[in-house]
CSV table of C-alpha atoms in Angstrom, one decimal:
chain,number,residue,atom,x,y,z
A,564,MET,CA,99.4,8.0,22.4
A,565,ALA,CA,96.9,5.5,25.4
A,566,LYS,CA,96.1,2.7,23.6
A,567,GLN,CA,93.0,0.3,25.1
A,568,ILE,CA,92.5,-3.2,23.8
A,569,ILE,CA,88.7,-4.5,24.3
A,570,ILE,CA,88.5,-8.5,23.8
A,571,ALA,CA,85.7,-10.8,23.1
A,572,GLU,CA,87.1,-13.8,23.3
A,573,LYS,CA,83.5,-15.1,23.0
A,574,ASN,CA,82.6,-13.7,19.5
A,575,HIS,CA,86.4,-14.5,18.2
A,576,ILE,CA,86.5,-10.4,17.9
A,577,ALA,CA,88.9,-7.5,19.0
A,578,ALA,CA,88.7,-4.6,18.5
A,579,VAL,CA,91.9,-1.8,19.7
A,580,PHE,CA,91.7,1.6,20.6
A,581,ALA,CA,93.6,5.3,20.7
A,582,ASP,CA,91.7,8.5,21.4
A,583,ASP,CA,88.2,6.1,22.1
A,584,ARG,CA,88.7,5.3,18.0
A,585,ILE,CA,89.0,2.3,16.8
A,586,GLN,CA,92.7,1.5,15.0
A,587,GLU,CA,92.3,-1.9,14.8
A,588,LEU,CA,89.9,-5.4,14.6
A,589,VAL,CA,91.3,-8.8,15.0
A,590,VAL,CA,88.5,-11.0,13.7
A,591,ALA,CA,89.3,-15.2,13.9
A,592,THR,CA,86.4,-16.8,11.8
A,593,GLY,CA,85.8,-18.8,8.8
A,594,ASN,CA,87.4,-22.8,8.5
A,595,GLN,CA,90.7,-21.7,7.0
A,596,GLN,CA,92.6,-18.8,8.7
A,597,VAL,CA,95.9,-17.2,7.5
A,598,GLY,CA,99.1,-18.7,9.4
A,599,ASP,CA,97.1,-22.4,9.7
A,600,ILE,CA,99.2,-25.3,8.3
A,601,TYR,CA,97.9,-28.2,6.9
A,602,LEU,CA,99.4,-31.4,5.3
A,603,GLY,CA,97.5,-31.3,1.5
A,604,THR,CA,97.6,-33.3,-1.2
A,605,VAL,CA,98.2,-31.7,-5.0
A,606,ASP,CA,94.6,-32.1,-6.4
A,607,ASN,CA,95.6,-30.5,-10.1
A,608,VAL,CA,98.5,-28.9,-11.9
A,609,ILE,CA,97.7,-26.7,-14.2
A,610,SER,CA,100.9,-25.6,-15.9
A,611,GLY,CA,99.8,-23.1,-17.6
A,612,ILE,CA,99.1,-20.6,-15.3
A,613,ASP,CA,101.9,-22.1,-12.9
A,614,ALA,CA,99.7,-23.2,-10.4
A,615,ALA,CA,98.1,-26.4,-9.2
A,616,PHE,CA,95.1,-26.9,-6.7
A,617,VAL,CA,95.3,-28.5,-3.0
A,618,ASN,CA,93.2,-30.2,-1.2
A,619,ILE,CA,93.8,-29.1,2.6
A,620,GLY,CA,90.3,-30.9,3.4
A,621,ASP,CA,87.6,-28.3,2.1
A,622,ALA,CA,84.9,-30.7,0.4
A,623,GLU,CA,83.8,-27.2,-2.2
A,624,LYS,CA,87.4,-25.2,-2.5
A,625,ASN,CA,90.9,-26.4,-2.9
A,626,GLY,CA,93.9,-24.4,-1.4
A,627,PHE,CA,96.0,-22.7,-4.6
A,628,ILE,CA,100.1,-22.4,-4.5
A,629,HIS,CA,101.8,-20.6,-8.0
A,630,VAL,CA,104.8,-21.9,-8.6
A,631,THR,CA,106.6,-18.3,-6.6
A,632,ASP,CA,105.8,-19.7,-3.4
A,633,LEU,CA,106.6,-23.7,-3.7
A,634,GLY,CA,109.3,-22.9,-1.3
A,635,PRO,CA,110.7,-26.3,-0.2
A,636,LEU,CA,108.6,-27.9,-2.2
A,637,ARG,CA,110.2,-26.7,-5.2
A,638,LEU,CA,113.3,-29.7,-4.9
A,639,ARG,CA,114.6,-29.4,-8.2
A,640,LYS,CA,115.6,-25.9,-8.7
A,641,THR,CA,116.7,-26.2,-12.4
A,642,SER,CA,113.6,-26.2,-13.0
A,643,ALA,CA,110.8,-24.5,-14.3
A,644,SER,CA,107.7,-26.4,-15.4
A,645,ILE,CA,104.9,-26.2,-12.0
A,646,THR,CA,104.2,-29.7,-13.5
A,647,GLU,CA,108.4,-31.5,-12.9
A,648,LEU,CA,107.7,-30.4,-9.3
A,649,LEU,CA,104.8,-31.3,-8.2
A,650,SER,CA,102.3,-34.1,-9.5
A,651,PRO,CA,98.8,-35.0,-8.4
A,652,GLN,CA,98.0,-37.2,-5.4
A,653,GLN,CA,101.9,-36.0,-3.9
A,654,LYS,CA,101.8,-34.2,0.0
A,655,VAL,CA,102.6,-31.3,0.5
A,656,LEU,CA,102.9,-29.2,3.7
A,657,VAL,CA,101.5,-25.8,3.2
A,658,GLN,CA,100.6,-22.6,5.0
A,659,VAL,CA,97.7,-20.6,4.5
A,660,MET,CA,98.4,-17.0,3.3
A,661,LYS,CA,95.3,-15.1,2.0
A,662,GLU,CA,91.5,-16.7,3.3
A,663,PRO,CA,89.2,-17.4,1.0
A,664,THR,CA,87.3,-14.9,-1.2
A,665,GLY,CA,84.2,-15.2,-2.7
A,666,SER,CA,84.7,-18.6,-5.1
A,667,LYS,CA,88.0,-18.0,-4.4
A,668,GLY,CA,89.8,-20.6,-2.3
A,669,PRO,CA,92.8,-20.0,0.2
A,670,ARG,CA,96.5,-19.0,-1.4
A,671,LEU,CA,98.9,-21.4,0.1
A,672,THR,CA,103.0,-21.4,0.3
A,673,GLY,CA,105.5,-23.7,1.0
A,674,ASN,CA,107.7,-20.5,2.5
A,675,ILE,CA,105.5,-21.9,6.2
A,676,SER,CA,107.0,-19.0,9.2
A,677,LEU,CA,106.2,-19.4,12.9
A,678,PRO,CA,105.2,-16.6,14.3
A,679,GLY,CA,106.0,-16.2,18.1
A,680,ARG,CA,106.0,-12.9,20.8
A,681,TYR,CA,109.5,-11.6,19.5
A,682,LEU,CA,110.9,-13.8,16.7
A,683,VAL,CA,109.4,-15.7,13.7
A,684,LEU,CA,110.8,-18.5,12.7
A,685,MET,CA,111.4,-19.9,9.2
A,686,PRO,CA,112.1,-23.1,8.7
A,687,TYR,CA,112.5,-23.4,5.4
A,688,GLY,CA,114.5,-19.7,5.5
A,689,LYS,CA,118.0,-18.3,5.8
A,690,GLY,CA,119.5,-15.8,7.7
A,691,VAL,CA,118.6,-13.1,10.5
A,692,SER,CA,116.5,-10.3,10.1
A,693,LEU,CA,115.2,-7.5,12.1
A,694,SER,CA,112.2,-5.4,11.8
A,695,ARG,CA,112.7,-2.4,10.1
A,696,ARG,CA,110.7,0.1,13.4
A,697,ILE,CA,113.7,-1.1,15.4
A,698,LYS,CA,115.7,2.6,14.9
A,699,ASN,CA,118.4,1.9,17.7
A,700,GLU,CA,121.2,1.1,16.6
A,701,ASN,CA,123.1,-0.2,18.9
A,702,GLU,CA,120.0,-2.1,20.2
A,703,ARG,CA,120.3,-4.0,16.1
A,704,ASN,CA,123.4,-4.6,17.1
A,705,ARG,CA,122.6,-6.5,20.1
A,706,LEU,CA,119.6,-8.7,18.8
A,707,ARG,CA,121.2,-9.2,15.3
A,708,ALA,CA,124.3,-10.9,16.9
A,709,LEU,CA,121.4,-12.6,19.4
A,710,ALA,CA,119.6,-14.3,16.8
A,711,ILE,CA,122.8,-14.8,14.5
A,712,LEU,CA,123.6,-17.3,17.8
A,713,LEU,CA,120.8,-18.8,18.4
A,714,LYS,CA,119.4,-19.4,15.2
A,715,PRO,CA,119.0,-23.2,14.3
A,716,SER,CA,120.9,-24.6,11.1
A,717,GLY,CA,119.3,-24.3,8.3
A,718,MET,CA,116.7,-21.9,9.4
A,719,GLY,CA,116.1,-18.5,9.4
A,720,LEU,CA,115.4,-15.8,12.3
A,721,LEU,CA,113.1,-12.9,12.0
A,722,VAL,CA,113.3,-10.4,14.8
A,723,ARG,CA,110.4,-8.1,15.9
A,724,THR,CA,109.6,-5.2,16.9
A,725,GLU,CA,108.7,-6.1,20.3
A,726,ALA,CA,111.7,-7.6,20.8
A,727,GLU,CA,113.5,-3.9,21.6
A,728,GLY,CA,114.3,-3.9,24.8
A,729,THR,CA,113.8,-7.3,26.4
A,730,PRO,CA,116.3,-9.3,28.0
A,731,GLU,CA,117.8,-12.1,26.7
A,732,GLU,CA,116.1,-14.7,28.3
A,733,SER,CA,113.0,-14.3,27.4
A,734,ILE,CA,113.6,-14.0,23.6
A,735,ILE,CA,115.5,-17.8,24.3
A,736,GLU,CA,112.5,-18.8,25.8
A,737,ASP,CA,109.9,-17.3,22.6
A,738,LEU,CA,112.2,-19.8,20.5
A,739,ASP,CA,112.7,-22.9,23.0
A,740,LEU,CA,108.7,-22.7,22.2
A,741,LEU,CA,108.9,-22.2,18.7
A,742,GLN,CA,111.4,-24.7,17.4
A,743,LYS,CA,109.1,-27.2,20.1
A,744,GLN,CA,105.7,-26.3,18.2
A,745,TRP,CA,107.9,-26.4,14.9
A,746,ASP,CA,108.4,-30.2,15.8
A,747,LYS,CA,105.6,-31.2,16.7
A,748,ILE,CA,103.9,-30.5,13.7
A,749,GLN,CA,106.5,-32.6,11.8
A,750,GLN,CA,105.7,-35.4,13.8
A,751,ASP,CA,102.6,-35.6,12.7
A,752,SER,CA,103.0,-35.2,9.3
A,753,ASN,CA,105.0,-38.2,8.8
A,754,TYR,CA,101.5,-40.1,10.5
A,755,ILE,CA,98.7,-38.3,10.3
A,756,SER,CA,96.9,-38.4,6.4
A,757,ALA,CA,95.9,-35.5,4.6
A,758,PRO,CA,94.6,-33.6,4.0
A,759,ALA,CA,94.9,-32.4,7.4
A,760,LEU,CA,95.1,-29.4,9.8
A,761,LEU,CA,98.5,-29.6,11.8
A,762,ASN,CA,98.6,-25.7,13.6
A,763,ARG,CA,96.4,-22.8,14.1
A,764,ASP,CA,96.2,-20.3,17.1
A,765,ASP,CA,93.9,-22.0,18.7
A,766,ASP,CA,94.1,-19.3,22.0
A,767,PHE,CA,92.2,-16.0,21.0
A,768,ILE,CA,93.9,-14.2,23.4
A,769,GLN,CA,97.2,-15.0,23.0
A,770,ARG,CA,96.9,-14.4,19.3
A,771,VAL,CA,94.9,-10.5,19.9
A,772,LEU,CA,98.0,-9.9,22.5
A,773,ARG,CA,101.0,-10.8,20.3
A,774,ASP,CA,100.4,-9.0,17.5
A,775,MET,CA,98.7,-6.3,19.5
A,776,TYR,CA,100.0,-5.4,23.3
A,777,THR,CA,102.4,-2.9,23.0
A,778,ASP,CA,104.1,-0.5,25.9
A,779,GLU,CA,101.3,2.2,24.8
A,780,VAL,CA,98.4,0.0,25.8
A,781,ASP,CA,97.5,1.1,29.6
A,782,ARG,CA,94.0,-0.8,29.8
A,783,ILE,CA,92.7,-4.2,28.6
A,784,VAL,CA,89.2,-5.5,28.5
A,785,VAL,CA,87.5,-8.6,28.5
A,786,ASP,CA,84.4,-10.8,28.6
A,787,SER,CA,84.9,-12.7,32.0
A,788,GLU,CA,86.4,-13.4,34.6
A,789,SER,CA,88.5,-16.7,33.3
A,790,SER,CA,89.8,-14.4,30.4
A,791,VAL,CA,91.5,-12.1,33.1
A,792,LYS,CA,93.7,-14.9,34.9
A,793,ARG,CA,94.7,-15.4,31.0
A,794,VAL,CA,95.7,-12.3,30.1
A,795,LYS,CA,97.7,-11.5,33.2
A,796,LYS,CA,99.8,-15.0,32.7
A,797,GLN,CA,100.8,-14.2,29.3
A,798,LEU,CA,101.9,-10.7,29.6
A,799,LEU,CA,103.8,-12.4,33.4
A,800,ASN,CA,106.0,-14.7,31.3
A,801,TRP,CA,106.5,-12.2,28.7
A,802,SER,CA,107.9,-9.9,30.9
A,803,GLY,CA,109.6,-12.2,33.4
A,804,GLY,CA,107.2,-12.9,35.7
A,805,ARG,CA,107.0,-8.8,36.6
A,806,PRO,CA,103.4,-7.7,35.5
A,807,PRO,CA,103.4,-4.0,33.3
A,808,GLU,CA,103.6,-0.2,34.8
A,809,GLY,CA,101.1,1.7,34.7
A,810,LEU,CA,98.2,-1.1,32.7
A,811,MET,CA,94.8,-2.6,33.7
A,812,ILE,CA,93.1,-5.6,33.2
A,813,THR,CA,89.3,-6.1,33.9
A,814,SER,CA,86.7,-8.0,32.7
A,815,HIS,CA,83.3,-6.4,32.0
A,816,GLN,CA,80.2,-6.2,34.0
A,817,GLU,CA,78.1,-4.5,32.9
A,818,ASN,CA,75.1,-5.7,31.1
A,819,THR,CA,74.8,-4.6,28.2
A,820,PRO,CA,77.2,-7.1,25.6
A,821,ILE,CA,81.1,-5.7,25.5
A,822,LEU,CA,80.8,-4.8,22.0
A,823,ASP,CA,78.0,-2.9,22.4
A,824,HIS,CA,78.9,-1.4,25.3
A,825,TYR,CA,82.7,-0.4,23.9
A,826,ARG,CA,80.7,0.4,20.4
A,827,VAL,CA,82.7,-2.0,19.0
A,828,ASN,CA,79.4,-3.0,16.5
A,829,ALA,CA,78.9,0.4,16.1
A,830,GLY,CA,82.0,1.0,15.0
A,831,ILE,CA,82.1,-1.9,12.1
A,832,LYS,CA,79.4,-0.4,10.8
A,833,GLU,CA,80.5,2.8,10.6
A,834,ALA,CA,83.9,1.1,9.0
A,835,LEU,CA,81.4,-0.3,5.7
A,836,LYS,CA,80.1,2.8,5.2
A,837,PRO,CA,81.7,4.0,2.4
A,838,ARG,CA,82.0,8.2,3.2
A,839,ILE,CA,83.4,9.2,6.5
A,840,ASP,CA,83.4,12.6,7.7
A,841,LEU,CA,86.3,15.3,8.8
A,842,PRO,CA,86.6,16.6,11.7
A,843,SER,CA,86.9,20.5,9.2
A,844,GLY,CA,84.3,19.5,7.1
A,845,GLY,CA,85.7,17.8,4.5
A,846,TYR,CA,85.3,14.6,3.8
A,847,ILE,CA,86.9,11.0,1.9
A,848,ILE,CA,84.4,8.3,0.4
A,849,ILE,CA,85.9,4.4,-0.1
A,850,GLU,CA,85.2,2.0,-2.5
A,851,PRO,CA,86.2,-1.3,-2.7
A,852,THR,CA,86.3,-3.0,-6.2
A,853,GLU,CA,86.9,-6.6,-7.1
A,854,ALA,CA,90.5,-4.8,-9.3
A,855,LEU,CA,91.0,-2.2,-6.4
A,856,THR,CA,90.7,0.1,-4.2
A,857,VAL,CA,89.7,3.2,-4.7
A,858,ILE,CA,89.5,7.1,-2.3
A,859,ASP,CA,88.4,10.3,-3.4
A,860,VAL,CA,88.6,13.1,-1.1
A,861,ASN,CA,86.3,16.1,-0.9
A,862,SER,CA,87.2,19.7,0.9
A,863,GLY,CA,83.3,19.6,1.2
A,864,SER,CA,82.0,22.7,3.7
A,865,PHE,CA,85.7,23.2,4.7
A,866,THR,CA,86.0,26.8,3.9
A,867,HIS,CA,87.4,28.3,7.7
A,868,SER,CA,90.8,28.7,5.7
A,869,ALA,CA,92.5,32.6,5.0
A,870,THR,CA,92.9,30.6,1.1
A,871,SER,CA,91.9,28.4,-1.0
A,872,ARG,CA,95.3,26.7,-1.0
A,873,GLU,CA,95.6,25.8,2.8
A,874,THR,CA,91.8,24.7,2.2
A,875,VAL,CA,93.2,22.3,0.2
A,876,LEU,CA,96.6,21.5,2.0
A,877,TRP,CA,94.3,21.3,5.6
A,878,THR,CA,91.9,18.8,3.8
A,879,ASN,CA,94.2,16.4,2.3
A,880,TYR,CA,96.1,16.3,5.2
A,881,GLU,CA,93.7,15.6,7.4
A,882,ALA,CA,92.5,12.7,5.1
A,883,ALA,CA,96.1,11.6,4.8
A,884,LEU,CA,95.0,10.6,8.8
A,885,GLU,CA,91.9,8.7,8.4
A,886,ILE,CA,92.7,7.3,5.5
A,887,ALA,CA,96.0,5.6,7.2
A,888,ARG,CA,93.8,5.1,10.3
A,889,GLN,CA,91.1,3.4,7.7
A,890,LEU,CA,93.6,0.6,6.0
A,891,LYS,CA,93.8,-0.8,8.4
A,892,LEU,CA,90.7,-0.4,10.2
A,893,ARG,CA,88.9,-1.8,7.1
A,894,ASN,CA,92.2,-4.0,6.3
A,895,ILE,CA,92.4,-2.8,2.7
A,896,GLY,CA,94.9,-5.3,0.8
A,897,GLY,CA,96.4,-4.5,-2.6
A,898,VAL,CA,95.6,-2.1,-4.2
A,899,ILE,CA,95.4,1.7,-3.1
A,900,VAL,CA,94.4,4.8,-5.9
A,901,ILE,CA,93.8,7.8,-4.1
A,902,ASP,CA,92.3,11.2,-4.7
A,903,PHE,CA,93.2,13.8,-2.7
A,904,ILE,CA,92.4,17.7,-3.9
A,905,ASP,CA,94.5,18.8,-6.8
A,906,MET,CA,97.1,21.7,-5.2
A,907,ASP,CA,98.9,23.3,-7.6
A,908,THR,CA,102.4,23.6,-6.3
A,909,ARG,CA,105.2,21.0,-6.1
A,910,ARG,CA,105.9,21.8,-3.0
A,911,ASP,CA,102.5,21.2,-1.0
A,912,LYS,CA,102.4,17.8,-3.0
A,913,LEU,CA,105.4,17.0,-1.7
A,914,LYS,CA,105.0,17.6,1.8
A,915,LEU,CA,101.4,16.2,1.8
A,916,LEU,CA,104.0,13.1,0.8
A,917,GLU,CA,105.7,12.9,3.3
A,918,GLN,CA,102.5,13.9,6.1
A,919,PHE,CA,101.5,10.1,4.5
A,920,ASN,CA,104.4,8.6,5.1
A,921,ARG,CA,104.8,8.8,7.9
A,922,VAL,CA,101.5,7.9,9.2
A,923,LEU,CA,101.7,4.9,7.0
A,924,LYS,CA,104.6,4.0,9.1
A,925,THR,CA,103.1,2.3,12.4
A,926,ASP,CA,101.1,-0.2,9.8
A,927,LYS,CA,101.8,-3.0,9.8
A,928,ALA,CA,101.2,-4.5,6.8
A,929,ARG,CA,103.8,-1.9,5.4
A,930,PRO,CA,101.9,0.3,2.4
A,931,GLN,CA,104.2,0.9,0.2
A,932,ILE,CA,103.4,4.8,-1.6
A,933,ALA,CA,104.1,3.2,-5.7
A,934,GLN,CA,104.5,7.5,-7.1
A,935,LEU,CA,102.0,10.5,-7.6
A,936,SER,CA,100.6,10.0,-11.6
A,937,GLU,CA,100.1,12.5,-14.2
A,938,LEU,CA,97.0,12.9,-13.3
A,939,GLY,CA,98.0,14.1,-9.6
A,940,LEU,CA,96.9,10.4,-8.2
A,941,VAL,CA,99.0,8.7,-5.5
A,942,GLU,CA,99.7,5.1,-6.1
A,943,LEU,CA,99.7,2.8,-3.2
A,944,THR,CA,99.9,-1.4,-2.3
A,945,ARG,CA,99.0,-2.5,0.8
A,946,LYS,CA,100.3,-6.4,2.3
A,947,ARG,CA,96.9,-8.5,2.2
A,948,GLN,CA,96.4,-9.9,6.0
A,949,GLY,CA,93.3,-12.6,6.1
A,950,LYS,CA,89.3,-10.7,5.7
A,951,ASN,CA,89.2,-6.8,4.8
A,952,ILE,CA,86.0,-5.7,6.7
A,953,TYR,CA,83.6,-6.5,3.6
A,954,GLU,CA,84.4,-9.2,3.2
A,955,LEU,CA,84.1,-10.0,7.4
A,956,PHE,CA,80.8,-8.5,7.9
A,957,ALA,CA,79.1,-7.1,4.8
A,958,GLN,CA,76.2,-8.8,2.8
A,959,PRO,CA,75.5,-8.9,-0.6
A,960,CYS,CA,72.4,-6.1,-1.3
């Protein structure tokens, strides 16, 4: 499936399109972003919830770290109480794992990870792991052997999907950059006064390309000529000086703003609406709540199939495909409950779950279907990755 990426660097918004529809958004906003690394100071330790509040420089909200996320901060392995592991005014090196929402500050972790193009370096991790989306067994063996040879002592490495088919020289260069990045973070933490931001993905274009660019992308449009040069330079660095074949990189020249011309703003407005119409005449309703997100599937005006069973199955198939797209587009995380249209046979239910699992596999947030409940509800979880579309663009009525 051919894809194109629209990057509005000035707005810090990027969109991935496929079949002329937005599939994913990348938005960089706010004082704290997922992946930021801070040198903070412990403000308060609460034994009742096994957590601590950490000052990372925000006058209004402290960060929150649970005892299970302390990682290397858990110096006394045998201790179970957080009051014995952290103390007020203690300096801690932490990373944002969930951005602030509402009245809550950012969720923090001591298990720091540094993502590159082909690898993720985990300075406090162990061993080597590979992306499950790398299917070829020979390639998995090659990458695992290479990662074991390259892995710095006392650290962990994750080999990303993008490493598949990549020359060893490029992977080695990627690791070298990550190690230099970690060395600088450690050096800065020794002499900078806390609280302080030590590391952030400030290069928006590099972040978008690292997370969204694949061989399926055949066009990239940016909002300035200087951005074109930076995109080309980044891709050349990743491909050993060879420009990617069949890829067009252009700057937006029209009078209308790039986000309006490519209907990114219109797509965002549509994604904020609860109702999504399906091609056949059915529709789905998405309602986020504080605890979970509820999705309801309805057949609507679709009656073209010969039998009611076919109508139900076809509508549910369409809904599964659209729900998978909406989960990525809206960046919905946490617990999700879906009420598909009731099906009479267990065979049809299993066929639907197989279809749903298949379309969810392209999602990097790794949704996991928990179960099909006795009431016929599909329950799943999706890893939280930054703010969802409602937190970014919605306004309270």
